[in-house]
GROMACS .gro file of C-alpha atoms in nm:
model
  402
    1MET     CA    1  -5.775  -2.049   5.206
    2SER     CA    2  -5.999  -2.277   5.002
    3GLU     CA    3  -6.334  -2.203   4.840
    4PHE     CA    4  -6.648  -2.389   4.944
    5VAL     CA    5  -7.010  -2.405   4.829
    6ALA     CA    6  -7.266  -2.398   5.110
    7ARG     CA    7  -7.638  -2.475   5.091
    8LEU     CA    8  -7.801  -2.261   5.357
    9GLY     CA    9  -8.132  -2.184   5.519
   10THR     CA   10  -8.159  -1.809   5.576
   11PRO     CA   11  -8.323  -1.655   5.886
   12ASP     CA   12  -8.628  -1.559   5.675
   13GLY     CA   13  -8.680  -1.921   5.563
   14ALA     CA   14  -8.528  -1.913   5.212
   15ILE     CA   15  -8.285  -2.177   5.085
   16VAL     CA   16  -7.982  -2.042   4.900
   17VAL     CA   17  -7.649  -2.165   4.767
   18GLN     CA   18  -7.348  -1.941   4.834
   19ARG     CA   19  -6.970  -1.952   4.797
   20HIS     CA   20  -6.745  -1.890   5.096
   21ARG     CA   21  -6.373  -1.905   5.162
   22GLY     CA   22  -6.220  -2.068   5.469
   23ALA     CA   23  -5.946  -2.288   5.609
   24SER     CA   24  -6.174  -2.595   5.605
   25ALA     CA   25  -6.534  -2.700   5.552
   26GLU     CA   26  -6.585  -2.718   5.928
   27ALA     CA   27  -6.451  -2.365   5.975
   28VAL     CA   28  -6.691  -2.234   5.710
   29ARG     CA   29  -6.979  -2.421   5.874
   30ARG     CA   30  -6.903  -2.272   6.218
   31ASP     CA   31  -6.874  -1.922   6.072
   32LEU     CA   32  -7.209  -1.947   5.892
   33GLU     CA   33  -7.388  -2.095   6.192
   34GLY     CA   34  -7.249  -1.812   6.403
   35ARG     CA   35  -7.409  -1.564   6.160
   36GLY     CA   36  -7.754  -1.719   6.202
   37PHE     CA   37  -7.771  -1.950   5.899
   38HIS     CA   38  -7.890  -2.310   5.909
   39VAL     CA   39  -7.620  -2.503   5.719
   40PHE     CA   40  -7.736  -2.803   5.514
   41THR     CA   41  -7.413  -2.888   5.332
   42VAL     CA   42  -7.064  -2.746   5.281
   43ARG     CA   43  -6.843  -2.888   5.010
   44PRO     CA   44  -6.529  -2.775   4.826
   45VAL     CA   45  -6.564  -2.606   4.489
   46ARG     CA   46  -6.497  -2.847   4.205
   47ARG     CA   47  -6.245  -2.711   3.956
   48GLY     CA   48  -6.232  -2.934   3.651
   49TRP     CA   49  -5.913  -2.790   3.499
   50ARG     CA   50  -5.687  -2.736   3.801
   51VAL     CA   51  -5.551  -3.082   3.851
   52PRO     CA   52  -5.198  -3.214   3.914
   53LEU     CA   53  -4.995  -3.282   3.602
   54LEU     CA   54  -4.979  -3.661   3.604
   55ARG     CA   55  -5.319  -3.728   3.763
   56ARG     CA   56  -5.609  -3.854   3.555
   57ARG     CA   57  -5.841  -3.562   3.502
   58GLU     CA   58  -6.210  -3.603   3.578
   59ARG     CA   59  -6.409  -3.382   3.350
   60ILE     CA   60  -6.721  -3.346   3.143
   61LYS     CA   61  -6.655  -3.339   2.770
   62PRO     CA   62  -6.819  -3.062   2.565
   63LEU     CA   63  -6.998  -3.319   2.348
   64GLU     CA   64  -7.139  -3.496   2.656
   65PHE     CA   65  -7.267  -3.166   2.791
   66LEU     CA   66  -7.418  -3.078   2.453
   67VAL     CA   67  -7.605  -3.411   2.433
   68PHE     CA   68  -7.723  -3.371   2.793
   69ASN     CA   69  -7.878  -3.031   2.718
   70GLN     CA   70  -8.041  -3.159   2.400
   71GLN     CA   71  -8.199  -3.445   2.595
   72LEU     CA   72  -8.304  -3.216   2.882
   73ALA     CA   73  -8.474  -2.975   2.642
   74THR     CA   74  -8.654  -3.267   2.472
   75LEU     CA   75  -8.780  -3.407   2.804
   76LEU     CA   76  -8.900  -3.067   2.926
   77ARG     CA   77  -9.069  -2.996   2.593
   78ALA     CA   78  -9.257  -3.325   2.629
   79GLY     CA   79  -9.401  -3.201   2.959
   80ASN     CA   80  -9.177  -3.382   3.208
   81PRO     CA   81  -9.098  -3.194   3.532
   82VAL     CA   82  -8.741  -3.070   3.580
   83LEU     CA   83  -8.668  -3.308   3.869
   84GLN     CA   84  -8.797  -3.615   3.686
   85SER     CA   85  -8.607  -3.519   3.369
   86LEU     CA   86  -8.280  -3.483   3.559
   87GLU     CA   87  -8.334  -3.816   3.736
   88LEU     CA   88  -8.386  -3.989   3.400
   89LEU     CA   89  -8.072  -3.828   3.256
   90GLU     CA   90  -7.869  -3.914   3.566
   91ARG     CA   91  -7.956  -4.284   3.537
   92ALA     CA   92  -7.881  -4.284   3.162
   93GLN     CA   93  -7.551  -4.095   3.194
   94GLY     CA   94  -7.252  -4.306   3.085
   95ASN     CA   95  -6.985  -4.078   3.231
   96ALA     CA   96  -6.954  -4.179   3.598
   97TYR     CA   97  -6.818  -3.839   3.698
   98PHE     CA   98  -7.097  -3.651   3.518
   99ARG     CA   99  -7.348  -3.886   3.686
  100GLN     CA  100  -7.198  -3.798   4.024
  101VAL     CA  101  -7.226  -3.424   3.949
  102LEU     CA  102  -7.589  -3.463   3.841
  103GLY     CA  103  -7.651  -3.643   4.170
  104ARG     CA  104  -7.530  -3.336   4.358
  105VAL     CA  105  -7.749  -3.111   4.141
  106LEU     CA  106  -8.052  -3.330   4.216
  107GLU     CA  107  -7.973  -3.322   4.587
  108ASP     CA  108  -7.973  -2.942   4.581
  109ILE     CA  109  -8.298  -2.921   4.383
  110LYS     CA  110  -8.473  -3.162   4.621
  111GLY     CA  111  -8.360  -2.934   4.902
  112GLY     CA  112  -8.539  -2.639   4.743
  113VAL     CA  113  -8.255  -2.482   4.543
  114ALA     CA  114  -8.332  -2.346   4.196
  115LEU     CA  115  -8.199  -2.528   3.888
  116SER     CA  116  -7.970  -2.239   3.790
  117GLU     CA  117  -7.826  -2.211   4.141
  118SER     CA  118  -7.768  -2.588   4.156
  119PHE     CA  119  -7.552  -2.584   3.844
  120HIS     CA  120  -7.378  -2.262   3.950
  121ALA     CA  121  -7.289  -2.427   4.282
  122GLN     CA  122  -7.077  -2.688   4.103
  123GLY     CA  123  -6.794  -2.437   4.064
  124ASP     CA  124  -6.602  -2.425   3.737
  125LEU     CA  125  -6.749  -2.747   3.599
  126PHE     CA  126  -7.018  -2.558   3.409
  127PRO     CA  127  -6.983  -2.224   3.228
  128ARG     CA  128  -7.129  -1.911   3.389
  129LEU     CA  129  -7.310  -1.862   3.059
  130TYR     CA  130  -7.506  -2.182   3.127
  131SER     CA  131  -7.625  -2.100   3.479
  132ALA     CA  132  -7.707  -1.743   3.371
  133SER     CA  133  -7.913  -1.875   3.078
  134LEU     CA  134  -8.101  -2.111   3.311
  135LEU     CA  135  -8.171  -1.824   3.549
  136ALA     CA  136  -8.313  -1.614   3.265
  137GLY     CA  137  -8.528  -1.909   3.158
  138GLU     CA  138  -8.659  -1.961   3.511
  139ARG     CA  139  -8.752  -1.594   3.547
  140SER     CA  140  -8.923  -1.573   3.209
  141GLY     CA  141  -9.086  -1.917   3.223
  142GLU     CA  142  -8.921  -2.003   2.889
  143LEU     CA  143  -8.672  -2.263   3.012
  144VAL     CA  144  -8.709  -2.485   2.705
  145SER     CA  145  -8.652  -2.195   2.464
  146VAL     CA  146  -8.346  -2.087   2.662
  147LEU     CA  147  -8.206  -2.441   2.656
  148ASP     CA  148  -8.265  -2.465   2.280
  149ARG     CA  149  -8.083  -2.135   2.234
  150TYR     CA  150  -7.794  -2.250   2.452
  151VAL     CA  151  -7.768  -2.580   2.261
  152LYS     CA  152  -7.749  -2.388   1.934
  153HIS     CA  153  -7.476  -2.169   2.086
  154GLN     CA  154  -7.283  -2.480   2.195
  155GLN     CA  155  -7.316  -2.635   1.850
  156MET     CA  156  -7.190  -2.324   1.674
  157MET     CA  157  -6.888  -2.284   1.905
  158GLU     CA  158  -6.809  -2.655   1.881
  159ASN     CA  159  -6.824  -2.639   1.501
  160VAL     CA  160  -6.582  -2.344   1.495
  161ARG     CA  161  -6.348  -2.518   1.739
  162ARG     CA  162  -6.360  -2.838   1.532
  163ARG     CA  163  -6.280  -2.652   1.210
  164VAL     CA  164  -5.981  -2.480   1.372
  165THR     CA  165  -5.856  -2.809   1.516
  166SER     CA  166  -5.902  -2.999   1.190
  167ALA     CA  167  -5.724  -2.732   0.987
  168LEU     CA  168  -5.419  -2.731   1.216
  169THR     CA  169  -5.406  -3.110   1.267
  170TYR     CA  170  -5.248  -3.201   0.933
  171PRO     CA  171  -4.954  -2.957   0.962
  172ALA     CA  172  -4.903  -3.074   1.321
  173VAL     CA  173  -4.895  -3.439   1.207
  174LEU     CA  174  -4.644  -3.353   0.935
  175MET     CA  175  -4.417  -3.179   1.186
  176THR     CA  176  -4.446  -3.467   1.433
  177LEU     CA  177  -4.355  -3.726   1.170
  178ALA     CA  178  -4.064  -3.517   1.047
  179LEU     CA  179  -3.932  -3.465   1.400
  180GLY     CA  180  -3.970  -3.836   1.467
  181LEU     CA  181  -3.766  -3.913   1.156
  182ILE     CA  182  -3.496  -3.665   1.264
  183VAL     CA  183  -3.477  -3.831   1.607
  184LEU     CA  184  -3.447  -4.173   1.439
  185LEU     CA  185  -3.165  -4.048   1.218
  186VAL     CA  186  -2.977  -3.885   1.506
  187THR     CA  187  -3.013  -4.169   1.758
  188TYR     CA  188  -2.994  -4.478   1.534
  189VAL     CA  189  -2.887  -4.426   1.172
  190ILE     CA  190  -2.606  -4.169   1.203
  191PRO     CA  191  -2.416  -4.348   1.487
  192ARG     CA  192  -2.400  -4.665   1.275
  193PHE     CA  193  -2.266  -4.478   0.976
  194ALA     CA  194  -2.010  -4.313   1.204
  195THR     CA  195  -1.887  -4.657   1.317
  196PHE     CA  196  -1.865  -4.766   0.955
  197TYR     CA  197  -1.653  -4.464   0.858
  198VAL     CA  198  -1.419  -4.513   1.154
  199GLN     CA  199  -1.340  -4.864   1.028
  200PHE     CA  200  -1.221  -4.716   0.699
  201SER     CA  201  -1.035  -4.428   0.866
  202ALA     CA  202  -1.220  -4.197   0.629
  203GLN     CA  203  -1.158  -3.822   0.635
  204LEU     CA  204  -1.501  -3.678   0.704
  205PRO     CA  205  -1.624  -3.343   0.566
  206LEU     CA  206  -1.695  -3.064   0.816
  207GLN     CA  207  -2.074  -3.093   0.798
  208THR     CA  208  -2.052  -3.469   0.855
  209ARG     CA  209  -1.825  -3.421   1.158
  210ILE     CA  210  -2.073  -3.170   1.303
  211VAL     CA  211  -2.370  -3.403   1.252
  212VAL     CA  212  -2.185  -3.712   1.381
  213GLY     CA  213  -2.051  -3.521   1.682
  214THR     CA  214  -2.398  -3.389   1.767
  215ALA     CA  215  -2.553  -3.735   1.731
  216SER     CA  216  -2.280  -3.887   1.951
  217TRP     CA  217  -2.332  -3.622   2.220
  218VAL     CA  218  -2.710  -3.675   2.218
  219ASN     CA  219  -2.672  -4.053   2.252
  220GLN     CA  220  -2.431  -4.011   2.545
  221HIS     CA  221  -2.670  -3.777   2.729
  222VAL     CA  222  -3.010  -3.932   2.652
  223ILE     CA  223  -3.122  -3.968   3.014
  224PRO     CA  224  -3.021  -3.614   3.126
  225LEU     CA  225  -3.183  -3.470   2.815
  226ALA     CA  226  -3.505  -3.666   2.878
  227VAL     CA  227  -3.513  -3.548   3.240
  228LEU     CA  228  -3.450  -3.190   3.126
  229LEU     CA  229  -3.733  -3.209   2.872
  230VAL     CA  230  -3.979  -3.348   3.128
  231ALA     CA  231  -3.876  -3.087   3.388
  232THR     CA  232  -3.908  -2.810   3.130
  233GLY     CA  233  -4.253  -2.936   3.034
  234ILE     CA  234  -4.367  -2.934   3.398
  235VAL     CA  235  -4.228  -2.584   3.460
  236VAL     CA  236  -4.383  -2.446   3.140
  237ARG     CA  237  -4.719  -2.604   3.217
  238ARG     CA  238  -4.726  -2.461   3.569
  239TRP     CA  239  -4.621  -2.121   3.435
  240VAL     CA  240  -4.898  -2.130   3.174
  241ALA     CA  241  -5.146  -2.226   3.448
  242SER     CA  242  -5.062  -1.905   3.637
  243GLU     CA  243  -5.255  -1.589   3.553
  244ARG     CA  244  -4.941  -1.397   3.454
  245GLY     CA  245  -4.803  -1.679   3.241
  246ARG     CA  246  -5.134  -1.738   3.064
  247LEU     CA  247  -5.167  -1.368   2.982
  248ARG     CA  248  -4.817  -1.355   2.833
  249LEU     CA  249  -4.870  -1.675   2.633
  250ASP     CA  250  -5.200  -1.547   2.494
  251ARG     CA  251  -5.032  -1.221   2.391
  252VAL     CA  252  -4.763  -1.418   2.208
  253VAL     CA  253  -5.025  -1.635   2.035
  254LEU     CA  254  -5.202  -1.326   1.900
  255LYS     CA  255  -4.875  -1.198   1.752
  256VAL     CA  256  -4.796  -1.517   1.558
  257PRO     CA  257  -4.824  -1.439   1.184
  258PHE     CA  258  -5.144  -1.566   1.020
  259VAL     CA  259  -5.245  -1.788   1.316
  260GLY     CA  260  -5.271  -1.497   1.562
  261GLU     CA  261  -5.541  -1.328   1.358
  262ILE     CA  262  -5.750  -1.647   1.363
  263PHE     CA  263  -5.731  -1.675   1.741
  264HIS     CA  264  -5.820  -1.306   1.770
  265LEU     CA  265  -6.134  -1.359   1.564
  266LEU     CA  266  -6.214  -1.675   1.759
  267GLY     CA  267  -6.205  -1.479   2.086
  268LEU     CA  268  -6.432  -1.209   1.945
  269SER     CA  269  -6.671  -1.474   1.815
  270GLN     CA  270  -6.690  -1.635   2.160
  271PHE     CA  271  -6.772  -1.302   2.321
  272VAL     CA  272  -7.026  -1.175   2.068
  273ARG     CA  273  -7.215  -1.505   2.033
  274SER     CA  274  -7.232  -1.551   2.411
  275LEU     CA  275  -7.355  -1.192   2.452
  276ALA     CA  276  -7.624  -1.242   2.186
  277THR     CA  277  -7.737  -1.570   2.346
  278LEU     CA  278  -7.770  -1.411   2.691
  279LEU     CA  279  -7.955  -1.104   2.565
  280ALA     CA  280  -8.194  -1.318   2.361
  281GLY     CA  281  -8.268  -1.517   2.679
  282GLY     CA  282  -8.361  -1.202   2.871
  283THR     CA  283  -8.045  -1.145   3.077
  284PRO     CA  284  -7.979  -0.773   3.145
  285LEU     CA  285  -7.711  -0.610   2.930
  286VAL     CA  286  -7.453  -0.541   3.202
  287ASN     CA  287  -7.481  -0.893   3.345
  288SER     CA  288  -7.463  -1.035   2.993
  289LEU     CA  289  -7.144  -0.840   2.924
  290GLU     CA  290  -6.979  -0.967   3.242
  291ILE     CA  291  -7.070  -1.329   3.172
  292ALA     CA  292  -6.986  -1.312   2.800
  293THR     CA  293  -6.644  -1.170   2.888
  294SER     CA  294  -6.577  -1.470   3.114
  295THR     CA  295  -6.638  -1.709   2.821
  296VAL     CA  296  -6.341  -1.568   2.625
  297THR     CA  297  -6.049  -1.810   2.665
  298ASN     CA  298  -5.774  -1.571   2.550
  299ARG     CA  299  -5.672  -1.355   2.849
  300SER     CA  300  -5.521  -1.087   2.625
  301ILE     CA  301  -5.862  -1.033   2.465
  302GLN     CA  302  -6.053  -1.081   2.788
  303ALA     CA  303  -5.866  -0.804   2.977
  304PRO     CA  304  -5.987  -0.511   2.758
  305LEU     CA  305  -6.339  -0.657   2.745
  306GLU     CA  306  -6.361  -0.649   3.126
  307ARG     CA  307  -6.374  -0.268   3.102
  308VAL     CA  308  -6.684  -0.269   2.878
  309ALA     CA  309  -6.946  -0.358   3.143
  310PRO     CA  310  -6.845  -0.076   3.383
  311ARG     CA  311  -6.864   0.178   3.098
  312VAL     CA  312  -7.210   0.059   2.996
  313ARG     CA  313  -7.321   0.067   3.361
  314GLU     CA  314  -7.213   0.434   3.371
  315GLY     CA  315  -7.437   0.511   3.073
  316GLN     CA  316  -7.201   0.480   2.776
  317ALA     CA  317  -7.342   0.317   2.461
  318LEU     CA  318  -7.242  -0.043   2.395
  319TRP     CA  319  -7.093   0.028   2.053
  320SER     CA  320  -6.882   0.311   2.197
  321SER     CA  321  -6.763   0.093   2.487
  322LEU     CA  322  -6.663  -0.184   2.248
  323GLU     CA  323  -6.484   0.063   2.023
  324THR     CA  324  -6.261   0.182   2.310
  325THR     CA  325  -6.120  -0.172   2.351
  326GLY     CA  326  -5.950  -0.151   2.010
  327LEU     CA  327  -6.037  -0.517   1.947
  328PHE     CA  328  -6.324  -0.491   1.701
  329PRO     CA  329  -6.318  -0.401   1.329
  330GLU     CA  330  -6.502  -0.085   1.226
  331LEU     CA  331  -6.768  -0.287   1.043
  332SER     CA  332  -6.855  -0.478   1.362
  333ILE     CA  333  -6.883  -0.156   1.563
  334ALA     CA  334  -7.109  -0.006   1.295
  335MET     CA  335  -7.335  -0.315   1.301
  336VAL     CA  336  -7.366  -0.299   1.681
  337GLN     CA  337  -7.443   0.074   1.661
  338VAL     CA  338  -7.723   0.006   1.412
  339GLY     CA  339  -7.856  -0.275   1.632
  340GLU     CA  340  -7.871  -0.046   1.935
  341ALA     CA  341  -8.041   0.230   1.739
  342THR     CA  342  -8.307   0.002   1.586
  343GLY     CA  343  -8.373  -0.218   1.891
  344ALA     CA  344  -8.248  -0.529   1.711
  345LEU     CA  345  -7.925  -0.570   1.909
  346GLU     CA  346  -7.949  -0.948   1.961
  347GLU     CA  347  -8.010  -1.014   1.592
  348MET     CA  348  -7.725  -0.785   1.489
  349LEU     CA  349  -7.487  -0.951   1.737
  350PHE     CA  350  -7.572  -1.292   1.594
  351ASN     CA  351  -7.494  -1.151   1.247
  352VAL     CA  352  -7.159  -1.020   1.373
  353ALA     CA  353  -7.074  -1.360   1.522
  354HIS     CA  354  -7.169  -1.531   1.195
  355PHE     CA  355  -6.946  -1.286   1.007
  356TYR     CA  356  -6.654  -1.372   1.237
  357ASP     CA  357  -6.713  -1.745   1.189
  358GLU     CA  358  -6.709  -1.711   0.810
  359THR     CA  359  -6.394  -1.498   0.825
  360ILE     CA  360  -6.225  -1.760   1.046
  361GLU     CA  361  -6.305  -2.030   0.791
  362VAL     CA  362  -6.158  -1.824   0.504
  363ARG     CA  363  -5.843  -1.741   0.704
  364LEU     CA  364  -5.803  -2.104   0.808
  365ALA     CA  365  -5.808  -2.221   0.448
  366ARG     CA  366  -5.546  -1.960   0.360
  367VAL     CA  367  -5.322  -2.053   0.655
  368VAL     CA  368  -5.338  -2.424   0.575
  369THR     CA  369  -5.250  -2.347   0.213
  370LEU     CA  370  -4.939  -2.162   0.331
  371ILE     CA  371  -4.835  -2.383   0.622
  372GLU     CA  372  -4.845  -2.724   0.453
  373PRO     CA  373  -4.585  -2.651   0.180
  374ALA     CA  374  -4.374  -2.449   0.426
  375VAL     CA  375  -4.360  -2.742   0.670
  376LEU     CA  376  -4.277  -2.983   0.388
  377VAL     CA  377  -3.999  -2.762   0.252
  378ILE     CA  378  -3.840  -2.683   0.591
  379MET     CA  379  -3.858  -3.032   0.736
  380GLY     CA  380  -3.763  -3.188   0.404
  381GLY     CA  381  -3.462  -2.957   0.384
  382VAL     CA  382  -3.346  -3.051   0.734
  383ILE     CA  383  -3.383  -3.423   0.667
  384ALA     CA  384  -3.211  -3.390   0.329
  385ALA     CA  385  -2.920  -3.203   0.491
  386LEU     CA  386  -2.881  -3.478   0.752
  387LEU     CA  387  -2.889  -3.751   0.489
  388MET     CA  388  -2.642  -3.567   0.266
  389SER     CA  389  -2.400  -3.524   0.556
  390VAL     CA  390  -2.419  -3.899   0.620
  391TYR     CA  391  -2.390  -4.020   0.261
  392LEU     CA  392  -2.135  -3.766   0.135
  393PRO     CA  393  -1.834  -3.952   0.285
  394MET     CA  394  -1.959  -4.274   0.126
  395PHE     CA  395  -1.955  -4.112  -0.217
  396ASN     CA  396  -1.599  -3.996  -0.145
  397LEU     CA  397  -1.499  -4.351  -0.048
  398LEU     CA  398  -1.647  -4.491  -0.369
  399ASN     CA  399  -1.460  -4.234  -0.578
  400TYR     CA  400  -1.139  -4.314  -0.387
  401ALA     CA  401  -1.189  -4.687  -0.448
  402ARG     CA  402  -1.211  -4.629  -0.821
   0.00000   0.00000   0.00000
């Protein structure tokens, strides 16, 4: 069963966009017409991340989406109607795929569908946080303010993501270069030294025999090893794409020394900042909790947060519901409790998110300080051991020649 988005005319004359599951678009159309709806369009849900492994992925980059929202807010602030603003941005859009998506959004709006519903109908291409923010802006008449707030949210999350990526890039480059050098030694340098030693009938030390034997075996089985690596990569990627595999991987990530704590704080920052943004835009608390939970990328953090909204719906205080997850530090819970008591919850949540961001930056600096020398020492030791095993017999030959 596939998922489809249908633009419908209801019996009372309203135009709505809904999601339905069915064997095909035609089957969904027949089912809806049989229930009294007038069906305008039925199309499959677009899922930007679920694409075959070797296929070129069509997607909208976060920076492109950020610029789009900045431009949309500017046009609306200048007094341009929503439809005209979107048409201008569609024509100016450089990403062909994004331009195609905006064309579908415009088609829906011209058919009478609200802006928030039009973006929500595009499936997983746009975050739920975005369509929910637009809906709050439409209801309050403060669409420009909501867009400005969402742009600020995007900028903050992008800055945090960029800092994390930048901090971990240098150690990753060091490891890649070191592994590349090890592969070069094993596949090219060591076999030639082995041939040289055979010509002299030299008695090789144990460590040299182990290294030479390993290098010889690798060179004889290059193709099977390459196939095995590719197959393993495909299997691992498909496993990670599954819900169970992703949950297990995220749990492992959170347990990695030093790095796990950073990803834990990053998940909390995503949740708290999204929640604050939604509440500031006028979205009800329970809906905000559900949407903010969906923005958390780590499944191990997301699972406990999914139990917060039901507790709040039953009448439990937000700070108490968050405390039961066991995810938040005591200071954060205390700040949320004060925010609830004083009626300044949105402001306090923004302060909590800012606190998490600053903590992430401090922890990142500490991790980089520890990782860089550790990578250099470990990789340098491995390379030095390989080189010593290769050159040691040569020193023995020189001593023998004397």
